[in-house]
Amino acid sequence: MNELGAEPGAPALPKLLVGQRRRLMALLVGTGLGMAALSGASAFLVAFLLRATDNQTRLTAVGGLLAAAGGIGVGRIAERVLAERLGQSYVQELRRGLMTAVLAKMNGPSVGITIARITNDLSSVRNWVSMGIAPLTAGIPLIAGTTTALWLLSPPLAVAMALPLCILSVALALLARPAFNKARKLRRKRGLLAAQVSDTLAAAVSIRAGGGERREVEKIHRLGGEVSAAAIDRARVGGYIRAAAGASGAVTAVSVAATGSWLSIHTATTAAALTLVGLLAHHVNDLGRAAEYRQTFNAAKRMIGPALSPETSAESVLQVQQEPKAGNPGPARTKAEPEAPDDFIVRISGLRLNGHRPVPDLIARPGDRIILKTSDPGESTELFELLLALRTGTQLNTWVDGQDLRSALGSERRRLAGYAAKGSYTERGTIARAVRYRRPDLPEDETAYALARVELASRVAQLPKGEHTVLRRGGQPLTVSDRAKLQIARATLGNPPLLLLNHIDFDLGPDGCQPLANILRSYPGVAIIASDHPEQLVPKYSIWDLR
């Protein structure tokens, strides 16, 4: 149970019965025992009612049965809500772990697969088909046939049985609109969550370069909490629906038994009617099949299990990402800074491309502009991601402004280096957040300066919400050129000592390179640039030949 009945050799999932979920499970067990006791009491009271010989006893038995029916209804509400809380708590843990694993791995699954794992609205369709339409298709004819058969036995008992079912129909009709609204709200929340997940995955490299893994995981967690709240609200309405259906069986039995007793209908006829009521109750109540739930879970487990790994659990990543508290200098440095001229600002040594091919070391001073020469366009991306510690490179040493860039804490690494690349997707959020994403510690008024610096301020001002406009689907409603300017604004915010530009001029276009050229003309730090047309950006430069 604690491993959800894992099969031998099946991928392991997080334990279910931990923390608050143990209490929820205990409450569910208690609710089930309470409803079982009420059901037994109902059976006893029915028998007591059928043996009654005076009206006072009959009234007492009827009152007891109605009270038991009410208790069963309350139990069903509690069961539904508690079960949803238990499931949502577990889903939240899986969702957080999946999102953390995706951001931590270089070669993750496709966007569609990840969204299917994390949101998977198709399960709602499948549930409706398998546990809604199919049971109704068999249940409605059965209810109609049972009512007809009871009418042939005794019309009064048929009316007594049909009346509670009619009341149930009215109650379900009244609850249909609230249930629809809650379900619609939940789907909207799931849609927002899916869109956020998609945009975050598309912008994964940019997020990691900006050191925003933890922020994005927290944002997904917050949206997931909204989905949970909406799901629990829907579960509450679903609880009322289940309560109405669950109580209707008991009320129908009370109605049939009381009618048979008061009208002195033959005991055998009444017993037959109660038997039919019992058959009805089985189909009026939950018509789902536990086996289908089980097989669905097994299929999902085989997809989710491999995506989770102990080293990328939410807890382990958050522990690694946490910044040291004031007064704690963080991990001790084990490498000695290499010797270099006194005025150097960047030194790179031990770099190997494709895991084996060495490239020349680099020493750069403030104001240097360095153009990469590569035999393969993908090598520039590999180099930049190695420098930013987005890929592993055991022999690589990258010193920037006297600090080891690859072993620096996240906030310090973001201060030392800025990165803008062709085709980068922007994470979902406002323009102001996107500009300050790499340096959220800087004052908010830096946003306007950064936008003006790349000549994007006027374009942003034309948007209805200005810099508070929410970017979606990788950067819409901005154009490709505007998105590239936004990436440059982010990368140059705070003038990091090392600026890395990976073919960003391709997205800027011929008419959009001038703002970047103006920035590079007076940029105080070192700029390493991968470009097919460097002359459009800098008049003088050095070449770092990686070929």
XYZ file of C-alpha atoms in Angstrom:
547
model
C 0.000 0.000 0.000
C 2.810 2.331 0.874
C 4.286 1.746 -2.583
C 0.888 1.708 -4.289
C 1.046 -2.004 -4.926
C 4.118 -1.833 -7.117
C 4.663 -4.859 -9.302
C 8.056 -6.616 -9.294
C 10.410 -4.731 -11.584
C 7.979 -1.849 -12.023
C 9.307 1.715 -11.618
C 8.988 2.901 -8.033
C 6.924 5.988 -7.217
C 7.032 8.135 -4.079
C 5.375 6.586 -1.045
C 1.703 7.357 -0.586
C 1.282 7.090 3.171
C 3.592 9.837 4.360
C 2.979 13.099 6.177
C -0.527 14.518 6.027
C -1.684 11.754 3.716
C -1.586 9.277 6.591
C -4.186 11.343 8.449
C -6.340 11.645 5.317
C -6.200 7.884 4.850
C -7.174 7.305 8.480
C -10.145 9.668 8.087
C -11.205 7.810 4.965
C -11.069 4.494 6.822
C -13.111 5.982 9.665
C -15.670 7.381 7.230
C -16.026 3.965 5.591
C -16.523 2.241 8.932
C -19.121 4.817 9.922
C -21.096 4.315 6.711
C -20.860 0.547 7.173
C -22.337 0.888 10.648
C -25.144 3.092 9.339
C -25.882 0.577 6.578
C -26.151 -2.224 9.134
C -28.439 -0.085 11.259
C -30.603 0.586 8.218
C -31.018 -3.129 7.538
C -31.946 -3.760 11.168
C -34.442 -0.907 11.224
C -36.067 -2.172 8.018
C -36.608 -5.566 9.594
C -37.860 -3.893 12.797
C -40.244 -1.776 10.756
C -41.699 -4.786 8.930
C -42.417 -6.486 12.261
C -44.006 -3.404 13.826
C -47.637 -3.597 14.933
C -48.373 0.035 15.954
C -47.913 3.421 14.302
C -45.629 4.835 17.013
C -43.137 2.020 16.495
C -43.388 2.453 12.774
C -42.711 6.198 13.097
C -39.711 5.534 15.337
C -38.282 3.056 12.832
C -38.858 5.447 9.925
C -37.163 8.259 11.828
C -34.177 6.045 12.554
C -33.920 4.988 8.932
C -34.061 8.582 7.713
C -31.378 9.570 10.207
C -29.203 6.712 8.982
C -29.774 7.804 5.407
C -28.673 11.334 6.315
C -25.583 9.956 7.986
C -24.737 7.948 4.874
C -25.111 11.113 2.807
C -22.753 13.075 5.042
C -20.314 10.177 4.879
C -20.374 10.202 1.101
C -19.598 13.931 1.021
C -16.693 13.454 3.406
C -15.443 10.427 1.473
C -15.431 12.306 -1.828
C -13.640 15.371 -0.497
C -11.107 13.382 1.537
C -10.348 11.099 -1.390
C -9.786 14.111 -3.654
C -7.495 15.734 -1.111
C -5.488 12.533 -0.830
C -5.174 12.170 -4.585
C -4.329 15.825 -5.201
C -1.665 15.777 -2.501
C 0.014 12.821 -4.176
C -0.358 14.314 -7.665
C 1.230 17.539 -6.427
C 4.297 15.616 -5.306
C 4.575 13.791 -8.621
C 4.035 16.996 -10.611
C 6.722 18.835 -8.690
C 9.157 15.964 -9.089
C 8.484 15.656 -12.822
C 8.975 19.379 -13.408
C 12.176 19.389 -11.386
C 13.503 16.392 -13.328
C 12.712 18.020 -16.677
C 14.598 21.207 -15.799
C 17.522 19.243 -14.378
C 18.077 17.000 -17.425
C 19.527 18.096 -20.731
C 17.768 15.435 -22.827
C 14.253 15.266 -21.491
C 11.015 14.100 -23.099
C 9.105 16.101 -25.668
C 6.823 18.925 -24.609
C 3.719 16.964 -25.539
C 4.725 13.926 -23.497
C 5.595 16.048 -20.488
C 2.324 17.950 -20.611
C 0.459 14.650 -20.949
C 2.219 13.378 -17.852
C 1.689 16.486 -15.758
C -1.855 17.553 -16.744
C -3.414 14.843 -18.977
C -6.927 16.098 -19.476
C -7.542 13.100 -21.704
C -8.025 11.068 -18.552
C -11.222 13.055 -17.932
C -12.519 12.000 -21.316
C -11.610 8.382 -20.730
C -13.192 8.435 -17.270
C -16.414 9.809 -18.648
C -16.597 7.238 -21.405
C -15.698 4.256 -19.253
C -17.329 5.265 -15.977
C -20.122 7.543 -17.123
C -21.627 6.699 -20.467
C -21.201 2.929 -20.239
C -22.836 2.513 -16.783
C -25.679 4.857 -17.750
C -26.271 2.921 -20.919
C -26.838 -0.226 -18.870
C -28.351 1.459 -15.794
C -31.172 3.535 -17.296
C -32.852 0.561 -19.002
C -32.452 -1.434 -15.821
C -34.123 1.305 -13.751
C -36.978 1.593 -16.244
C -37.441 -2.195 -16.401
C -37.342 -2.547 -12.602
C -39.952 0.157 -12.160
C -42.184 -1.526 -14.738
C -41.803 -4.905 -13.040
C -42.673 -3.406 -9.658
C -45.733 -1.693 -11.169
C -46.937 -5.128 -12.261
C -46.447 -6.431 -8.729
C -47.926 -3.473 -6.857
C -48.604 0.011 -8.261
C -48.411 1.697 -4.802
C -44.946 0.241 -4.194
C -43.860 1.314 -7.685
C -44.954 4.872 -6.902
C -43.179 4.680 -3.538
C -39.991 3.641 -5.286
C -40.308 6.093 -8.182
C -40.935 9.135 -5.975
C -37.444 9.210 -4.370
C -35.914 8.606 -7.790
C -37.848 11.578 -9.182
C -36.622 13.723 -6.287
C -33.109 12.515 -7.046
C -33.543 13.543 -10.678
C -34.601 17.030 -9.593
C -31.637 17.281 -7.201
C -29.231 16.164 -9.900
C -30.718 18.688 -12.316
C -30.204 21.453 -9.736
C -26.621 20.337 -9.103
C -25.798 19.953 -12.788
C -25.043 23.636 -13.394
C -22.766 24.088 -10.331
C -20.972 20.875 -11.232
C -20.510 22.079 -14.814
C -19.165 25.441 -13.657
C -16.721 23.833 -11.234
C -15.540 21.393 -13.884
C -15.121 24.217 -16.397
C -13.112 26.249 -13.899
C -10.907 23.250 -13.215
C -10.253 22.744 -16.921
C -9.274 26.412 -17.277
C -6.835 26.038 -14.395
C -5.434 22.891 -15.969
C -5.105 24.738 -19.278
C -3.117 27.527 -17.603
C -0.919 24.942 -15.943
C -0.333 23.146 -19.248
C 0.518 26.427 -20.998
C 2.951 27.360 -18.231
C 4.603 23.956 -18.431
C 4.922 24.186 -22.218
C 6.439 27.683 -22.149
C 8.804 26.767 -19.332
C 10.097 23.740 -21.214
C 10.571 25.743 -24.394
C 12.626 28.310 -22.455
C 14.558 25.742 -20.394
C 18.028 26.812 -21.554
C 17.263 30.486 -20.998
C 15.849 29.694 -17.561
C 18.902 27.708 -16.548
C 21.236 30.390 -17.872
C 19.350 32.935 -15.786
C 19.429 30.686 -12.730
C 15.650 30.512 -12.514
C 15.079 26.773 -12.103
C 13.770 27.069 -8.578
C 11.543 30.043 -9.416
C 9.945 28.193 -12.305
C 9.399 25.077 -10.199
C 7.781 27.232 -7.507
C 5.543 28.886 -10.113
C 4.441 25.501 -11.421
C 3.824 24.447 -7.829
C 1.668 27.537 -7.229
C -0.407 26.920 -10.357
C -0.678 23.283 -9.354
C -2.057 24.448 -5.999
C -4.742 26.387 -7.841
C -5.611 23.244 -9.793
C -5.827 21.336 -6.529
C -8.140 23.929 -4.981
C -10.387 23.921 -8.054
C -10.424 20.122 -8.056
C -11.420 20.030 -4.403
C -14.204 22.559 -5.056
C -15.452 20.353 -7.851
C -15.154 17.360 -5.539
C -17.418 19.078 -3.029
C -20.181 19.422 -5.616
C -19.450 15.879 -6.687
C -19.869 14.890 -3.057
C -23.348 16.379 -2.997
C -24.188 14.476 -6.165
C -22.880 11.240 -4.708
C -24.697 11.974 -1.466
C -27.972 12.409 -3.305
C -27.437 9.176 -5.212
C -26.231 7.277 -2.154
C -29.038 8.458 0.097
C -31.669 7.825 -2.573
C -31.212 4.073 -2.240
C -31.867 4.199 1.511
C -34.769 6.648 1.134
C -36.288 4.440 -1.581
C -36.096 1.450 0.735
C -37.766 3.495 3.506
C -40.485 4.636 1.120
C -41.219 1.121 -0.175
C -41.128 -0.492 3.252
C -43.324 2.189 4.866
C -45.821 2.018 2.017
C -46.018 -1.766 2.236
C -46.498 -1.606 6.006
C -49.048 1.186 6.138
C -51.088 -0.233 3.242
C -50.789 -3.781 4.628
C -49.353 -5.091 1.415
C -48.404 -8.735 1.562
C -44.986 -9.295 3.133
C -43.763 -11.334 0.205
C -44.636 -8.541 -2.207
C -42.896 -6.000 -0.026
C -39.838 -8.224 0.259
C -39.758 -8.572 -3.511
C -40.022 -4.802 -3.881
C -37.146 -4.333 -1.446
C -35.091 -6.795 -3.429
C -35.676 -4.728 -6.536
C -34.738 -1.606 -4.632
C -31.499 -3.281 -3.633
C -30.768 -4.048 -7.254
C -31.489 -0.411 -8.151
C -29.237 0.957 -5.434
C -26.286 -0.919 -6.848
C -26.632 0.933 -10.163
C -27.755 4.294 -8.828
C -24.636 4.514 -6.697
C -21.111 4.351 -8.018
C -21.032 2.423 -11.288
C -17.295 2.631 -11.792
C -15.155 -0.412 -11.975
C -12.155 -0.624 -9.672
C -10.291 -2.852 -12.106
C -10.260 -0.109 -14.729
C -8.895 2.368 -12.178
C -6.190 -0.077 -11.343
C -5.136 -0.698 -14.947
C -5.138 3.034 -15.652
C -2.873 3.609 -12.685
C -0.508 0.844 -13.804
C -0.203 2.417 -17.271
C 0.456 5.864 -15.797
C 2.993 4.461 -13.335
C 5.060 2.981 -16.144
C 5.271 6.419 -17.776
C 5.856 8.528 -14.675
C 8.208 6.190 -12.814
C 11.163 6.377 -15.247
C 10.873 10.186 -15.418
C 11.492 10.433 -11.677
C 14.895 9.682 -10.239
C 16.182 10.034 -6.683
C 18.846 12.546 -7.650
C 16.313 14.908 -9.192
C 13.596 14.777 -6.566
C 12.046 18.079 -5.584
C 13.584 17.964 -2.137
C 17.139 17.312 -3.337
C 17.033 20.037 -5.970
C 15.668 22.616 -3.579
C 18.395 21.805 -1.107
C 21.064 22.282 -3.759
C 19.518 25.492 -5.075
C 19.205 27.237 -1.725
C 21.494 30.209 -1.245
C 23.582 30.401 1.929
C 22.302 32.522 4.750
C 24.005 35.702 5.820
C 27.268 34.934 7.559
C 27.655 31.594 5.775
C 30.275 31.879 3.024
C 29.056 28.745 1.270
C 31.175 25.868 0.044
C 34.939 26.315 0.228
C 36.769 26.687 -3.053
C 39.222 23.928 -3.842
C 40.773 25.357 -7.014
C 43.508 27.959 -7.055
C 43.033 30.874 -9.410
C 45.442 30.510 -12.333
C 48.169 33.030 -12.880
C 47.330 35.709 -15.444
C 48.045 39.379 -16.179
C 46.838 41.728 -13.459
C 44.225 43.332 -15.680
C 42.619 40.162 -16.956
C 38.905 39.670 -16.350
C 38.229 36.303 -18.053
C 40.398 33.211 -18.300
C 39.179 29.930 -19.815
C 41.320 26.791 -19.862
C 40.882 23.038 -20.157
C 37.969 23.371 -22.586
C 37.164 20.302 -24.677
C 34.451 20.194 -27.297
C 32.546 17.014 -28.077
C 33.977 15.650 -24.850
C 37.516 15.094 -26.236
C 38.750 17.789 -28.658
C 40.825 20.451 -26.834
C 40.607 24.105 -27.853
C 43.037 26.961 -27.160
C 42.894 28.700 -23.781
C 41.555 32.234 -23.620
C 42.610 35.272 -21.604
C 40.533 38.417 -22.081
C 40.679 41.893 -20.628
C 37.962 44.504 -20.009
C 36.551 45.782 -23.288
C 37.727 42.840 -25.404
C 35.412 41.634 -28.172
C 36.054 38.024 -29.135
C 34.511 36.302 -32.167
C 34.166 32.526 -32.200
C 35.228 30.563 -35.248
C 33.766 27.061 -35.298
C 33.504 24.250 -37.808
C 29.963 23.426 -36.660
C 27.313 25.973 -35.551
C 26.339 23.628 -32.725
C 29.788 23.972 -31.191
C 29.123 27.560 -30.127
C 26.058 26.424 -28.213
C 28.053 23.614 -26.613
C 30.807 26.033 -25.610
C 28.470 28.595 -24.058
C 26.555 25.963 -22.133
C 29.827 24.505 -20.852
C 30.967 27.929 -19.658
C 27.641 28.496 -17.868
C 27.807 25.062 -16.187
C 24.724 23.908 -18.094
C 26.793 20.945 -19.243
C 29.452 18.973 -17.412
C 33.115 19.589 -18.202
C 35.460 18.076 -15.646
C 38.675 19.707 -16.931
C 37.200 23.111 -17.689
C 38.285 26.143 -15.648
C 36.405 29.390 -16.168
C 37.525 32.382 -14.128
C 35.568 35.620 -14.361
C 36.412 38.697 -12.328
C 38.525 36.592 -9.981
C 35.878 33.898 -9.353
C 35.345 30.373 -10.621
C 32.203 30.744 -12.729
C 31.270 27.067 -12.820
C 31.407 26.536 -9.054
C 29.904 29.912 -8.121
C 26.528 30.065 -6.428
C 23.549 30.698 -8.668
C 23.105 34.373 -7.794
C 26.833 35.062 -8.156
C 27.025 33.230 -11.485
C 24.141 35.338 -12.795
C 26.001 38.484 -11.724
C 29.177 37.402 -13.511
C 27.730 36.275 -16.858
C 24.867 37.127 -19.178
C 23.717 34.958 -22.090
C 21.541 35.646 -25.139
C 21.009 33.039 -27.849
C 19.229 32.730 -31.162
C 15.828 31.076 -30.957
C 15.550 31.326 -27.172
C 12.047 31.022 -25.801
C 10.982 33.367 -23.054
C 9.357 31.858 -19.989
C 5.728 32.743 -19.303
C 5.414 35.988 -17.318
C 5.426 39.763 -17.655
C 7.943 41.691 -19.749
C 9.291 43.341 -16.603
C 9.866 39.932 -15.038
C 11.588 38.689 -18.196
C 14.005 41.634 -18.256
C 14.961 41.251 -14.582
C 14.820 37.451 -14.639
C 18.594 37.054 -14.454
C 18.980 39.743 -11.794
C 15.761 39.948 -9.724
C 17.806 41.629 -6.978
C 18.189 44.840 -8.986
C 15.751 47.759 -8.520
C 12.582 47.684 -10.609
C 13.484 50.956 -12.346
C 16.311 49.074 -14.080
C 13.652 47.556 -16.327
C 12.922 50.819 -18.132
C 16.633 51.531 -18.614
C 17.301 48.058 -20.000
C 14.402 48.314 -22.458
C 15.502 51.753 -23.623
C 19.062 50.501 -24.043
C 17.962 47.946 -26.653
C 15.448 50.368 -28.217
C 12.486 48.294 -27.114
C 10.877 50.805 -24.746
C 8.624 52.440 -27.350
C 7.402 49.065 -28.617
C 6.565 47.931 -25.099
C 4.834 51.238 -24.321
C 2.443 50.597 -27.232
C 1.171 47.400 -25.616
C -2.049 47.805 -23.579
C -0.358 46.819 -20.320
C 3.128 48.058 -21.142
C 5.910 46.210 -19.345
C 3.247 44.321 -17.366
C 2.112 42.530 -20.538
C 2.216 38.761 -20.038
C 4.378 36.923 -22.573
C 2.987 33.590 -23.742
C 4.026 30.780 -26.072
C 7.690 31.677 -25.927
C 7.361 35.454 -26.174
C 4.121 36.455 -27.891
C 2.902 39.136 -28.628
C 6.482 40.324 -29.324
C 8.037 39.696 -32.717
C 11.125 37.530 -33.162
C 13.326 40.627 -33.358
C 11.720 42.105 -30.234
C 12.232 38.850 -28.360
C 15.910 38.927 -29.301
C 16.159 42.484 -27.963
C 14.489 41.312 -24.774
C 17.101 38.568 -24.431
C 19.866 41.145 -24.881
C 18.266 43.438 -22.299
C 18.250 40.551 -19.837
C 21.803 39.457 -20.646
C 23.280 42.967 -20.312
C 21.299 44.007 -17.232
C 23.806 45.051 -14.566
C 26.717 44.898 -17.059
C 28.052 41.425 -16.168
C 31.820 41.052 -16.649
C 31.236 38.290 -19.215
C 28.651 38.652 -21.985
C 27.927 35.632 -24.208
C 26.073 36.177 -27.494
C 25.136 33.084 -29.491
C 24.065 34.133 -33.013
C 21.536 36.517 -31.481
C 22.021 38.861 -34.462
C 20.281 36.260 -36.640
C 16.992 36.921 -34.797
C 17.618 40.671 -34.691
C 17.809 40.902 -38.475
C 19.830 43.481 -40.443
C 17.725 46.379 -39.149
C 17.852 45.320 -35.516
C 21.608 44.965 -34.981
C 22.315 48.651 -34.406
C 21.125 48.747 -30.746
C 23.382 45.773 -29.962
C 26.283 47.407 -31.810
C 25.769 50.555 -29.725
C 25.851 48.517 -26.506
C 29.004 46.649 -27.525
C 30.764 49.893 -28.467
C 30.924 50.999 -24.835
C 30.360 47.735 -22.955
C 32.868 47.576 -20.073
C 33.176 43.786 -19.845
C 34.296 40.993 -22.140
C 31.958 39.942 -24.939
C 32.333 36.518 -26.571
C 30.268 36.513 -29.753
C 29.207 33.778 -32.152
C 28.026 35.435 -35.355
C 28.146 34.920 -39.104
C 28.428 38.684 -39.620
C 30.493 40.081 -36.753
C 31.322 43.260 -38.690
C 27.727 44.393 -38.169
C 28.244 44.308 -34.407
C 31.847 45.309 -33.657
C 34.435 47.082 -35.845
C 37.440 45.512 -34.098
C 37.695 42.123 -32.511
C 39.895 39.159 -31.702
C 39.260 35.673 -33.010
C 38.994 32.589 -30.821
C 39.436 29.795 -33.322
C 37.859 26.545 -32.125
C 38.457 24.690 -35.367
